[in-house]
Amino acid sequence: MKKFKFVVLLLLIVTSISITSACGKGNNNAGDQKKENGGAAGNLEGNIKVDGSSTVYPIMEAVVEDYGSKQPGVKVSVGSSGTGGGFEAFGAGETQLSDASRPIKKEEQATLKKNGIDYTEFRLAFDGISVVVNKDNDWVDHLTVEELSKMWLENGTVKKWSDVRKGWPDKEIKFYSPGTDSGTYDYFDEDILKKKPLVEGATLSEDDNVLVQGVNGDKNAIGFFGFAYYLENKDDLKVVPIDAGKGPVTPSHETIKSGEYTPLSRPLFVYASNSAVKKQKEVNDFLQFTLQNAGRLAEDVGYVSLPKEEYQKELDKLKAIK
Amino acid sequence: MKLIDHSRVLNHMKPRVSFNIFFRSLFLLATLFGLLVLGILLYRIISQGLPYFNFQFLQNLPSRNPEQAGVYTALIGSIWLMAVVAPVSLILGVGTAIFLEEYAKKNAITTFIQINISNLAGVPSIVFGLLGLTVFVRAFALGSSVLAAGLTMSLLVLPVIIVASQEAIRSVPKELRHASYGLGATKWQTILRVVLPAAIPGILTGGILALSRAIGETAPLVVLGLPLFLAFLPRSVFDIFTVLPMQIFNWTSRPQEEFQALAAAGIMVLLILLLLLNTIAVLIRNRYQRRY
């Protein structure tokens, strides 16, 4: 009997401790912040919530990591619930900044307008969607945009390599594509397929590493994903140069940055709520820091920076919000 | 004349024995299969994650540089989450089980409730995430806080705890209750001093399973909008936080191979945390197991 009472007592103590310690820590919090405030490094305070694209997340993670040493009083949290999920939270006023790997959609704009949220779009970096085939695939030297759309469009038939171009093997093509929630899928669907449905037999995955594995393991496979994933696995995959009418172009830092690699090089964005930029000094400061450092940090995590003058343009946009 | 024909018996025994051996080895194989897969998993994770698994890893924040990345905020966040989920789900779960077993009359309504609880145990976790988003995050305006996530997770694991506690309470022998009543104890005294102590091992087994599920669950927390990168710790249950499984999930989806190794190291931390929690529960359980 005593033992049981002991356990009940223990449970009660644990619960009460966790509650009281929660309150107690709240008080410490104020003290800590004051200390940080007094420091020489930074003088801003506040909370910033960022959410959105998982493609942009690595850049934001790097930015926040560096920002922490500049303004330790500003608490930034970064989520990665996807471009669409990010805009949903942004529209509900839950976040001040929203990462996106595609421009905002009409429906999302409508929600923002309805909720009275004014926003500004900033470009952070470039990503080149890379089309890849198996390493042992010796027939594909390049693909034109028409061939790409012909391959990836759903038309009710089994697709064979020989259907794409004469002389290619009479083998079924295996498709690997990012999942429908990702901005990469949206971008490909919109720019290459003109919003028509993607081939039904495709293997979809939200995890790009699965796509890498898939293409790597099948001689007749083709897939597409972000440039960073190709770069990391370039020994195991063969990238396909894309011909948009001016001759085949291979995705590389230079061709993506210069815009030569079209139409598959895409900008990555961060959307900011205008009222937050105006009202919260720390949001303005953080965005400024982001735009000043995004190029370098994007390169660090495997993306391609915008040309320098472009970042100045984005900074001017930020200044214009007043 | 013999009553038993020995040779016929022997003839009969052979297929019986071989039948027994067949099933015995079948079940042994089934057990070994599970162990083998677990062994491969552990080997892979440990061989991949060990280089990154050190004290620094526990103390550092997530970083773009794999050498400097760590799970500090995620680990502390997971512990915070458990500190909310464990008391809330156990108190609500065991309370419900006591009511249903000891107080409620067996009629159509309790049967209906019973069926619903069993069904809830099979509802996909993402549905609970959506529920938590609408009720706790938005309607109660708790945001992506420890409390909102803890309550959502408690709802998710409640059915498991309720069903396990009910089974445990039901299996307490009637004689014990009758003896207690016979000595003049009230219903509440009987429940508190006779039924519950006898049922504790079963209740805790359910609790272990439930908490293990809560600590590894990712999907509902993603829906709740929990962030991934935080450079600060939660100070109260109303603060924003992040948990280990989300950090692991993010690392596995990175292109760089180093991050896959980091994910493995993160899984090791998660497994150790899980083992610690389970050990505590098993220790408490063993104290009571010998009683009846």
Coordinates of C-alpha atoms in Angstrom, one line a residue:
Chain A
M1 CA 0.0 0.0 0.0
K2 CA 2.7 2.4 1.0
K3 CA 4.6 1.7 -2.2
F4 CA 1.6 2.7 -4.3
K5 CA 1.1 5.9 -2.3
F6 CA 4.8 6.6 -3.0
V7 CA 4.2 6.2 -6.8
V8 CA 1.2 8.5 -6.7
L9 CA 3.1 11.0 -4.7
L10 CA 6.0 10.7 -7.2
L11 CA 3.8 11.4 -10.1
L12 CA 2.2 14.4 -8.4
I13 CA 5.7 15.8 -7.6
V14 CA 6.9 15.3 -11.1
T15 CA 3.9 17.0 -12.6
S16 CA 4.1 19.9 -10.2
I17 CA 7.8 20.3 -10.7
S18 CA 7.4 20.4 -14.4
I19 CA 4.7 23.1 -14.1
T20 CA 6.5 25.2 -11.5
S21 CA 9.8 24.9 -13.3
A22 CA 8.1 26.0 -16.5
C23 CA 6.9 29.2 -14.6
G24 CA 10.3 29.7 -13.0
K25 CA 12.1 29.5 -16.2
G26 CA 9.8 32.1 -17.6
N27 CA 11.3 34.5 -15.0
N28 CA 14.8 33.5 -15.9
N29 CA 14.0 34.3 -19.4
A30 CA 13.6 38.0 -18.7
G31 CA 16.9 38.1 -16.9
D32 CA 18.7 36.3 -19.7
Q33 CA 17.3 38.6 -22.3
K34 CA 18.4 41.7 -20.3
K35 CA 21.9 40.4 -20.2
E36 CA 21.9 39.7 -23.9
N37 CA 20.4 43.1 -24.5
G38 CA 23.3 44.8 -22.6
G39 CA 25.8 43.0 -24.8
A40 CA 27.6 44.8 -27.5
A41 CA 26.7 42.4 -30.3
G42 CA 23.1 43.2 -30.9
N43 CA 20.3 45.3 -29.5
L44 CA 17.2 44.0 -31.1
E45 CA 14.7 41.7 -29.5
G46 CA 11.7 39.8 -30.7
N47 CA 10.4 36.7 -32.3
I48 CA 10.4 35.9 -36.0
K49 CA 8.6 32.9 -37.4
V50 CA 9.6 31.6 -40.8
D51 CA 8.0 28.6 -42.5
G52 CA 7.6 27.2 -46.0
S53 CA 9.5 25.4 -48.7
S54 CA 11.8 22.5 -47.6
T55 CA 14.0 23.4 -50.7
V56 CA 14.7 26.9 -49.3
Y57 CA 15.1 25.6 -45.7
P58 CA 18.8 24.9 -45.9
I59 CA 19.5 28.5 -47.0
M60 CA 17.3 29.9 -44.2
E61 CA 18.9 27.6 -41.7
A62 CA 22.3 28.9 -42.7
V63 CA 21.1 32.5 -42.5
V64 CA 19.6 32.1 -39.1
E65 CA 22.7 30.4 -37.8
D66 CA 24.8 33.3 -38.8
Y67 CA 22.3 35.9 -37.7
G68 CA 22.3 34.4 -34.2
S69 CA 25.8 35.8 -33.5
K70 CA 24.8 39.2 -34.8
Q71 CA 21.5 39.6 -32.9
P72 CA 21.3 37.1 -30.2
G73 CA 18.2 38.7 -28.8
V74 CA 16.1 37.9 -31.8
K75 CA 14.5 34.5 -31.7
V76 CA 14.1 33.1 -35.2
S77 CA 12.4 29.8 -35.8
V78 CA 12.4 28.2 -39.2
G79 CA 10.0 25.5 -40.3
S80 CA 9.8 23.4 -43.5
S81 CA 6.2 22.4 -44.0
G82 CA 6.4 22.9 -47.8
T83 CA 5.7 25.9 -50.0
G84 CA 1.9 25.4 -49.9
G85 CA 1.8 24.7 -46.2
G86 CA 4.0 27.8 -45.6
F87 CA 1.6 30.1 -47.5
E88 CA -1.3 28.7 -45.5
A89 CA 0.4 29.7 -42.2
F90 CA 1.5 33.0 -43.8
G91 CA -2.1 33.7 -44.8
A92 CA -3.4 32.9 -41.3
G93 CA -0.9 35.5 -40.0
E94 CA 1.1 32.8 -38.1
T95 CA 4.4 33.6 -39.8
Q96 CA 6.0 36.8 -40.8
L97 CA 8.2 35.3 -43.5
S98 CA 7.4 32.5 -45.9
D99 CA 9.9 30.5 -48.0
A100 CA 8.8 29.4 -51.4
S101 CA 10.3 27.5 -54.3
R102 CA 7.7 28.8 -56.7
P103 CA 5.9 32.1 -57.1
I104 CA 2.7 32.5 -55.1
K105 CA -0.4 31.1 -56.7
K106 CA -3.6 33.0 -57.5
E107 CA -5.6 31.2 -54.8
E108 CA -3.0 31.9 -52.2
Q109 CA -2.9 35.6 -53.2
A110 CA -6.7 35.6 -52.8
T111 CA -6.5 34.3 -49.2
L112 CA -3.8 36.8 -48.3
K113 CA -6.0 39.6 -49.8
K114 CA -9.0 38.4 -47.9
N115 CA -7.1 38.4 -44.6
G116 CA -5.7 41.9 -45.3
I117 CA -2.0 40.8 -45.5
D118 CA 0.2 42.8 -47.9
Y119 CA 3.3 41.1 -48.9
T120 CA 6.5 41.6 -50.8
E121 CA 8.4 38.9 -52.8
F122 CA 12.2 38.7 -52.5
R123 CA 14.4 36.4 -54.6
L124 CA 17.1 34.6 -52.6
A125 CA 18.9 32.3 -55.0
F126 CA 18.6 30.1 -58.1
D127 CA 18.0 26.4 -58.3
G128 CA 18.4 24.5 -61.6
I129 CA 16.0 21.6 -61.8
S130 CA 18.2 18.9 -63.2
V131 CA 16.9 16.2 -65.5
V132 CA 18.9 13.0 -65.0
V133 CA 19.2 9.5 -66.4
N134 CA 21.0 6.4 -65.4
K135 CA 24.8 6.4 -65.7
D136 CA 24.7 3.4 -68.2
N137 CA 22.2 5.2 -70.4
D138 CA 24.4 5.8 -73.5
W139 CA 21.7 6.9 -75.9
V140 CA 20.5 10.2 -74.4
D141 CA 22.8 13.1 -75.4
H142 CA 20.3 15.9 -74.9
L143 CA 16.6 16.5 -74.8
T144 CA 14.6 19.3 -76.3
V145 CA 11.8 20.9 -74.3
E146 CA 9.2 19.4 -76.7
E147 CA 10.7 15.9 -76.1
L148 CA 10.6 16.4 -72.4
S149 CA 7.0 17.4 -72.4
K150 CA 6.1 14.6 -74.8
M151 CA 7.8 12.1 -72.4
W152 CA 6.3 13.4 -69.2
L153 CA 2.7 14.1 -70.4
E154 CA 0.1 11.5 -69.5
N155 CA -1.5 10.3 -72.8
G156 CA -2.7 6.8 -71.8
T157 CA 0.0 4.8 -73.4
V158 CA 3.1 3.1 -72.2
K159 CA 6.1 5.3 -73.0
K160 CA 9.1 3.9 -74.6
W161 CA 12.5 5.5 -75.3
S162 CA 11.9 4.7 -79.0
D163 CA 8.8 6.9 -79.0
V164 CA 10.9 10.0 -78.0
R165 CA 13.5 9.8 -80.7
K166 CA 14.1 7.4 -83.5
G167 CA 17.0 5.0 -82.9
W168 CA 16.6 4.9 -79.1
P169 CA 15.9 1.5 -77.5
D170 CA 12.5 -0.1 -77.5
K171 CA 12.4 -0.1 -73.7
E172 CA 9.8 1.2 -71.3
I173 CA 10.8 4.5 -69.6
K174 CA 10.7 4.6 -65.8
F175 CA 9.7 8.0 -64.4
Y176 CA 10.8 9.4 -61.1
S177 CA 9.4 12.7 -60.0
P178 CA 9.2 14.8 -56.8
G179 CA 5.8 14.6 -55.0
T180 CA 2.9 16.8 -55.9
D181 CA 3.3 18.9 -52.7
S182 CA 6.7 20.1 -53.7
G183 CA 7.4 23.4 -55.5
T184 CA 9.8 21.5 -57.8
Y185 CA 6.8 19.4 -59.1
D186 CA 4.7 22.5 -59.5
Y187 CA 7.4 24.3 -61.4
F188 CA 8.0 21.4 -63.8
D189 CA 4.3 20.8 -64.3
E190 CA 3.7 24.5 -65.1
D191 CA 6.7 25.2 -67.3
I192 CA 7.2 22.0 -69.2
L193 CA 3.8 20.4 -69.1
K194 CA 1.7 23.6 -69.1
K195 CA -0.3 22.4 -66.1
K196 CA -1.4 19.2 -67.8
P197 CA -1.2 16.0 -65.8
L198 CA 2.1 14.2 -65.3
V199 CA 2.5 10.6 -66.6
E200 CA 0.6 8.3 -64.3
G201 CA 3.2 5.5 -64.1
A202 CA 5.7 7.9 -62.5
T203 CA 7.1 7.1 -59.0
L204 CA 6.5 10.1 -56.8
S205 CA 8.5 10.8 -53.7
E206 CA 8.8 13.8 -51.4
D207 CA 12.3 12.6 -50.5
D208 CA 14.6 13.5 -53.4
N209 CA 17.2 10.9 -52.2
V210 CA 14.6 8.3 -53.1
L211 CA 14.5 9.6 -56.7
V212 CA 18.3 9.6 -56.8
Q213 CA 18.3 5.9 -55.7
G214 CA 15.6 5.1 -58.2
V215 CA 17.3 6.6 -61.3
N216 CA 20.6 5.1 -60.1
G217 CA 19.2 1.6 -60.0
D218 CA 17.4 1.4 -63.3
K219 CA 19.0 1.8 -66.8
N220 CA 15.7 3.0 -68.4
A221 CA 14.9 5.6 -65.7
I222 CA 14.6 9.3 -66.0
G223 CA 14.0 11.8 -63.2
F224 CA 14.3 15.4 -62.2
F225 CA 15.1 17.2 -58.9
G226 CA 17.0 20.1 -57.5
F227 CA 20.5 20.9 -58.7
A228 CA 22.1 20.2 -55.2
Y229 CA 20.9 16.6 -55.3
Y230 CA 22.5 16.1 -58.8
L231 CA 25.7 17.8 -57.6
E232 CA 26.0 15.6 -54.6
N233 CA 25.5 12.4 -56.7
K234 CA 27.1 13.4 -60.0
D235 CA 29.3 10.3 -60.1
D236 CA 26.2 8.0 -60.0
L237 CA 24.0 9.9 -62.4
K238 CA 24.1 11.4 -65.9
V239 CA 22.6 14.8 -66.3
V240 CA 20.7 15.6 -69.5
P241 CA 21.5 18.9 -71.3
I242 CA 18.2 20.7 -72.2
D243 CA 17.7 22.4 -75.5
A244 CA 15.2 25.2 -75.4
G245 CA 15.8 26.2 -79.0
K246 CA 19.3 27.6 -78.6
G247 CA 21.2 24.4 -78.5
P248 CA 21.6 22.0 -75.6
V249 CA 22.7 23.5 -72.2
T250 CA 24.0 21.5 -69.3
P251 CA 23.0 22.8 -65.8
S252 CA 26.0 24.2 -64.0
H253 CA 26.7 27.1 -61.7
E254 CA 27.4 29.4 -64.6
T255 CA 24.5 28.4 -66.9
I256 CA 22.0 28.6 -64.1
K257 CA 23.3 32.0 -62.8
S258 CA 23.4 33.5 -66.3
G259 CA 19.9 32.3 -67.1
E260 CA 21.2 30.3 -70.1
Y261 CA 19.8 27.1 -68.6
T262 CA 16.2 27.7 -69.4
P263 CA 13.4 27.0 -68.7
L264 CA 14.4 24.8 -65.8
S265 CA 16.3 27.3 -63.7
R266 CA 14.1 28.7 -61.1
P267 CA 14.4 31.4 -58.5
L268 CA 13.8 30.6 -54.8
F269 CA 11.8 33.1 -52.9
V270 CA 11.0 34.5 -49.4
Y271 CA 7.8 36.4 -49.0
A272 CA 7.5 39.0 -46.2
S273 CA 4.5 40.5 -44.6
N274 CA 4.7 44.3 -45.2
S275 CA 3.1 45.1 -41.9
A276 CA 5.6 43.0 -40.0
V277 CA 8.5 44.7 -41.8
K278 CA 7.1 48.0 -40.9
K279 CA 6.1 47.3 -37.3
Q280 CA 8.9 44.9 -36.2
K281 CA 12.4 46.4 -36.5
E282 CA 13.9 42.9 -36.1
V283 CA 12.0 41.5 -39.1
N284 CA 13.4 44.4 -41.2
D285 CA 16.9 43.8 -39.9
F286 CA 16.7 40.1 -40.4
L287 CA 15.5 40.4 -44.0
Q288 CA 18.3 42.9 -44.7
F289 CA 20.8 40.4 -43.3
T290 CA 19.2 37.6 -45.3
L291 CA 19.4 39.5 -48.6
Q292 CA 23.0 40.6 -47.9
N293 CA 24.2 37.1 -47.2
A294 CA 21.8 34.8 -49.2
G295 CA 24.2 34.6 -52.2
R296 CA 27.2 33.3 -50.2
L297 CA 25.1 31.0 -48.0
A298 CA 23.1 29.6 -50.9
E299 CA 26.3 28.5 -52.6
D300 CA 27.4 26.9 -49.3
V301 CA 24.4 24.7 -49.2
G302 CA 24.4 23.7 -52.9
Y303 CA 22.4 26.4 -54.6
V304 CA 23.4 29.1 -57.1
S305 CA 23.5 32.8 -56.0
L306 CA 21.9 35.5 -58.0
P307 CA 24.1 38.0 -59.7
K308 CA 25.3 40.7 -57.2
E309 CA 23.3 43.6 -58.7
E310 CA 20.1 41.5 -58.3
Y311 CA 20.5 41.4 -54.6
Q312 CA 20.8 45.2 -54.6
K313 CA 17.5 45.3 -56.4
E314 CA 15.9 43.1 -53.7
L315 CA 17.4 45.3 -51.0
D316 CA 15.9 48.4 -52.7
K317 CA 12.5 46.6 -52.6
L318 CA 12.9 46.2 -48.9
K319 CA 13.7 49.9 -48.4
A320 CA 10.6 50.8 -50.4
I321 CA 8.4 49.2 -47.8
K322 CA 7.7 52.2 -45.6
Chain B
M1 CA -2.4 -59.8 -25.5
K2 CA -1.2 -56.2 -24.9
L3 CA -3.6 -53.4 -24.3
I4 CA -1.3 -51.0 -26.2
D5 CA 0.4 -51.9 -29.4
H6 CA 3.7 -50.3 -29.0
S7 CA 4.8 -50.3 -32.6
R8 CA 1.5 -48.7 -33.7
V9 CA 2.0 -46.0 -31.1
L10 CA 5.5 -45.4 -32.3
N11 CA 4.2 -45.1 -35.9
H12 CA 1.7 -42.6 -34.7
M13 CA 4.2 -40.6 -32.8
K14 CA 6.6 -39.9 -35.6
P15 CA 4.4 -37.5 -37.6
R16 CA 3.3 -35.9 -34.4
V17 CA 6.9 -35.2 -33.3
S18 CA 7.9 -34.0 -36.7
F19 CA 4.8 -31.8 -36.8
N20 CA 5.9 -30.3 -33.5
I21 CA 9.4 -29.7 -34.7
F22 CA 8.2 -28.1 -37.9
F23 CA 6.1 -25.5 -36.0
R24 CA 8.7 -25.0 -33.4
S25 CA 11.3 -24.1 -36.0
L26 CA 8.7 -22.0 -37.8
F27 CA 8.0 -19.8 -34.7
L28 CA 11.7 -19.7 -34.0
L29 CA 12.3 -18.4 -37.5
A30 CA 9.6 -15.8 -37.0
T31 CA 11.3 -14.6 -33.9
L32 CA 14.8 -14.6 -35.5
F33 CA 13.5 -12.7 -38.5
G34 CA 12.4 -9.8 -36.3
L35 CA 15.7 -9.9 -34.4
L36 CA 17.7 -10.1 -37.5
V37 CA 16.1 -7.0 -39.1
L38 CA 16.5 -5.1 -35.8
G39 CA 20.1 -6.2 -35.7
I40 CA 20.8 -5.0 -39.3
L41 CA 19.0 -1.7 -38.5
L42 CA 21.1 -1.1 -35.4
Y43 CA 24.3 -2.0 -37.1
R44 CA 23.6 0.4 -40.0
I45 CA 22.6 3.2 -37.7
I46 CA 25.5 2.8 -35.3
S47 CA 28.2 2.3 -38.0
Q48 CA 26.9 5.4 -39.9
G49 CA 26.1 7.6 -36.9
L50 CA 28.9 6.8 -34.5
P51 CA 31.5 9.2 -35.9
Y52 CA 29.1 12.1 -35.3
F53 CA 27.8 10.8 -32.0
N54 CA 29.6 12.6 -29.2
F55 CA 29.0 15.1 -26.5
Q56 CA 29.2 18.0 -28.9
F57 CA 26.4 16.6 -30.9
L58 CA 24.1 16.8 -27.9
Q59 CA 25.1 20.4 -27.2
N60 CA 25.1 22.0 -30.6
L61 CA 22.4 23.6 -32.7
P62 CA 21.5 22.5 -36.2
S63 CA 24.0 23.9 -38.7
R64 CA 24.8 23.9 -42.4
N65 CA 28.1 22.5 -41.5
P66 CA 27.7 18.8 -40.5
E67 CA 30.7 18.9 -38.2
Q68 CA 29.1 21.6 -36.1
A69 CA 25.5 20.4 -36.2
G70 CA 23.8 19.0 -33.2
V71 CA 20.4 18.1 -31.7
Y72 CA 20.4 20.3 -28.5
T73 CA 17.1 22.1 -29.1
A74 CA 15.4 19.0 -30.6
L75 CA 16.5 16.8 -27.7
I76 CA 15.3 19.2 -25.0
G77 CA 12.1 19.7 -27.0
S78 CA 11.4 16.0 -27.0
I79 CA 11.9 15.8 -23.3
W80 CA 9.5 18.8 -22.8
L81 CA 7.0 17.1 -25.0
M82 CA 7.2 13.9 -22.9
A83 CA 6.8 15.9 -19.7
V84 CA 3.4 17.1 -21.0
V85 CA 2.3 13.9 -22.7
A86 CA 3.1 11.5 -19.9
P87 CA 1.0 13.0 -17.1
V88 CA -1.8 14.2 -19.3
S89 CA -2.3 11.0 -21.2
L90 CA -1.9 8.8 -18.1
I91 CA -4.3 10.8 -15.9
L92 CA -6.9 11.0 -18.6
G93 CA -6.4 7.5 -19.9
V94 CA -6.4 5.7 -16.6
G95 CA -9.3 7.9 -15.4
T96 CA -11.4 6.9 -18.4
A97 CA -10.5 3.3 -17.9
I98 CA -11.6 3.3 -14.3
F99 CA -14.8 5.0 -15.1
L100 CA -15.6 2.6 -17.9
E101 CA -14.7 -0.5 -15.9
E102 CA -15.8 0.3 -12.4
Y103 CA -18.5 2.9 -12.5
A104 CA -20.2 2.9 -15.9
K105 CA -23.2 0.6 -16.4
K106 CA -22.9 -1.9 -19.2
N107 CA -25.4 -0.5 -21.7
A108 CA -25.6 0.6 -25.3
I109 CA -23.9 3.9 -24.6
T110 CA -20.9 2.5 -23.0
T111 CA -20.6 -0.2 -25.7
F112 CA -20.7 2.6 -28.2
I113 CA -18.0 4.6 -26.4
Q114 CA -16.0 1.4 -26.2
I115 CA -16.1 0.7 -29.9
N116 CA -15.2 4.3 -30.7
I117 CA -12.1 4.2 -28.4
S118 CA -10.9 1.0 -30.1
N119 CA -11.5 2.6 -33.5
L120 CA -9.6 5.8 -32.5
A121 CA -6.5 3.6 -31.9
G122 CA -6.4 2.9 -35.6
V123 CA -6.9 6.5 -36.8
P124 CA -3.9 7.7 -38.8
S125 CA -1.7 10.1 -36.8
I126 CA -2.0 12.9 -39.3
V127 CA -5.7 13.2 -38.6
F128 CA -4.9 13.9 -35.0
G129 CA -2.4 16.5 -36.3
L130 CA -5.2 18.3 -38.2
L131 CA -7.4 18.1 -35.1
G132 CA -4.7 19.6 -33.0
L133 CA -4.2 22.4 -35.6
T134 CA -7.8 23.4 -35.6
V135 CA -8.5 23.0 -31.9
F136 CA -5.3 23.7 -30.0
V137 CA -3.2 25.8 -32.3
R138 CA -5.9 27.9 -33.9
A139 CA -9.1 27.8 -31.7
F140 CA -7.3 27.9 -28.3
A141 CA -4.6 30.1 -29.9
L142 CA -1.8 28.1 -28.3
G143 CA 0.4 28.3 -31.4
S144 CA 3.0 25.7 -32.1
S145 CA 3.7 25.5 -28.4
V146 CA 4.8 22.6 -26.2
L147 CA 1.3 22.5 -24.7
A148 CA -0.5 22.4 -28.1
A149 CA 1.8 19.6 -29.3
G150 CA 1.6 17.8 -26.0
L151 CA -2.2 17.8 -25.9
T152 CA -2.4 16.6 -29.5
M153 CA 0.1 13.8 -28.8
S154 CA -1.9 12.9 -25.6
L155 CA -5.1 12.5 -27.7
L156 CA -3.1 10.4 -30.2
V157 CA -1.9 7.9 -27.6
L158 CA -5.0 8.0 -25.3
P159 CA -6.8 5.1 -26.9
V160 CA -3.8 2.8 -26.4
I161 CA -3.6 3.7 -22.7
I162 CA -7.3 3.4 -22.2
V163 CA -7.6 0.0 -23.8
A164 CA -4.5 -1.3 -22.0
S165 CA -5.7 0.1 -18.6
Q166 CA -9.1 -1.4 -19.1
E167 CA -7.6 -4.9 -19.8
A168 CA -5.4 -4.5 -16.7
I169 CA -8.3 -3.4 -14.4
R170 CA -10.5 -6.2 -15.8
S171 CA -7.9 -8.8 -15.1
V172 CA -7.8 -8.0 -11.3
P173 CA -9.5 -11.0 -9.7
K174 CA -13.1 -10.4 -8.4
E175 CA -12.1 -12.1 -5.1
L176 CA -9.8 -9.2 -4.3
R177 CA -12.6 -6.7 -4.7
H178 CA -15.0 -8.8 -2.8
A179 CA -12.5 -9.2 0.1
S180 CA -12.0 -5.5 0.2
Y181 CA -15.8 -4.8 0.3
G182 CA -16.1 -7.5 2.9
L183 CA -13.7 -5.6 5.1
G184 CA -16.0 -2.6 4.9
A185 CA -14.0 -0.6 2.3
T186 CA -15.8 1.9 0.1
K187 CA -15.7 1.7 -3.6
W188 CA -13.2 4.4 -3.9
Q189 CA -10.9 2.9 -1.3
T190 CA -11.2 -0.5 -3.1
I191 CA -10.2 1.1 -6.4
L192 CA -7.4 3.2 -5.1
R193 CA -5.9 0.6 -2.7
V194 CA -6.7 -2.8 -4.3
V195 CA -7.6 -2.5 -7.9
L196 CA -5.1 0.1 -9.1
P197 CA -2.0 -1.4 -7.4
A198 CA -2.8 -4.8 -8.9
A199 CA -3.4 -3.2 -12.3
I200 CA -0.3 -1.0 -12.4
P201 CA 1.9 -3.5 -14.4
G202 CA -0.6 -3.7 -17.2
I203 CA -1.3 0.0 -17.2
L204 CA 2.4 0.8 -17.4
T205 CA 2.9 -1.6 -20.3
G206 CA 0.3 0.3 -22.2
G207 CA 1.9 3.6 -21.0
I208 CA 5.3 2.5 -22.3
L209 CA 3.9 1.6 -25.7
A210 CA 2.0 4.9 -25.9
L211 CA 4.9 7.1 -24.9
S212 CA 7.2 5.3 -27.3
R213 CA 4.8 6.1 -30.1
A214 CA 4.5 9.7 -29.0
I215 CA 8.2 10.3 -28.9
G216 CA 8.8 8.9 -32.4
E217 CA 5.8 10.5 -34.1
T218 CA 6.5 13.2 -36.8
A219 CA 3.5 13.6 -39.0
P220 CA 1.1 15.4 -36.6
L221 CA 3.8 17.7 -35.4
V222 CA 4.6 18.8 -39.0
V223 CA 0.9 19.6 -39.4
L224 CA 1.0 21.6 -36.2
G225 CA 3.6 23.8 -37.8
L226 CA 6.5 23.1 -35.5
P227 CA 9.7 24.7 -36.7
L228 CA 12.9 22.8 -37.5
F229 CA 15.5 25.4 -36.6
L230 CA 15.5 27.0 -33.2
A231 CA 18.4 28.7 -31.5
F232 CA 16.7 28.9 -28.2
L233 CA 15.0 26.5 -25.7
P234 CA 11.4 26.6 -24.6
R235 CA 11.0 28.4 -21.3
S236 CA 7.5 27.3 -20.6
V237 CA 4.8 25.1 -22.0
F238 CA 3.5 28.0 -24.1
D239 CA 6.8 28.4 -26.0
I240 CA 7.6 27.2 -29.5
F241 CA 9.9 24.2 -29.8
T242 CA 11.0 21.4 -32.0
V243 CA 11.5 17.6 -31.6
L244 CA 14.1 14.9 -32.5
P245 CA 12.1 13.0 -35.2
M246 CA 11.5 16.2 -37.2
Q247 CA 15.3 17.0 -37.1
I248 CA 16.1 13.5 -38.2
F249 CA 13.5 13.6 -41.0
N250 CA 15.0 16.8 -42.3
W251 CA 18.5 15.5 -42.3
T252 CA 17.6 12.3 -44.2
S253 CA 16.1 14.4 -47.0
R254 CA 19.3 16.5 -47.5
P255 CA 21.4 15.9 -50.5
Q256 CA 24.8 15.8 -48.7
E257 CA 25.9 12.4 -47.4
E258 CA 27.2 13.8 -44.2
F259 CA 23.6 14.8 -43.2
Q260 CA 22.5 11.1 -43.6
A261 CA 25.2 10.2 -41.0
L262 CA 23.9 13.0 -38.8
A263 CA 20.4 11.6 -39.1
A264 CA 21.8 8.2 -38.0
A265 CA 23.4 9.9 -35.0
G266 CA 20.1 11.6 -34.2
I267 CA 18.3 8.2 -34.3
M268 CA 20.8 6.9 -31.8
V269 CA 19.9 9.8 -29.4
L270 CA 16.2 9.1 -29.9
L271 CA 16.7 5.4 -29.2
I272 CA 18.7 6.1 -26.1
L273 CA 16.0 8.5 -24.8
L274 CA 13.4 5.9 -25.6
L275 CA 15.3 3.2 -23.7
L276 CA 15.8 5.5 -20.7
L277 CA 12.0 6.2 -20.6
N278 CA 11.2 2.5 -20.9
T279 CA 13.7 1.5 -18.2
I280 CA 12.0 3.8 -15.7
A281 CA 8.6 2.4 -16.6
V282 CA 9.9 -1.2 -16.4
L283 CA 11.5 -0.5 -13.0
I284 CA 8.2 0.8 -11.6
R285 CA 6.3 -2.1 -13.1
N286 CA 8.6 -4.7 -11.6
R287 CA 8.1 -3.3 -8.2
Y288 CA 4.4 -4.2 -8.5
Q289 CA 4.6 -7.3 -10.6
R290 CA 5.3 -9.6 -7.7
R291 CA 2.5 -8.6 -5.5
Y292 CA -0.3 -10.9 -6.7

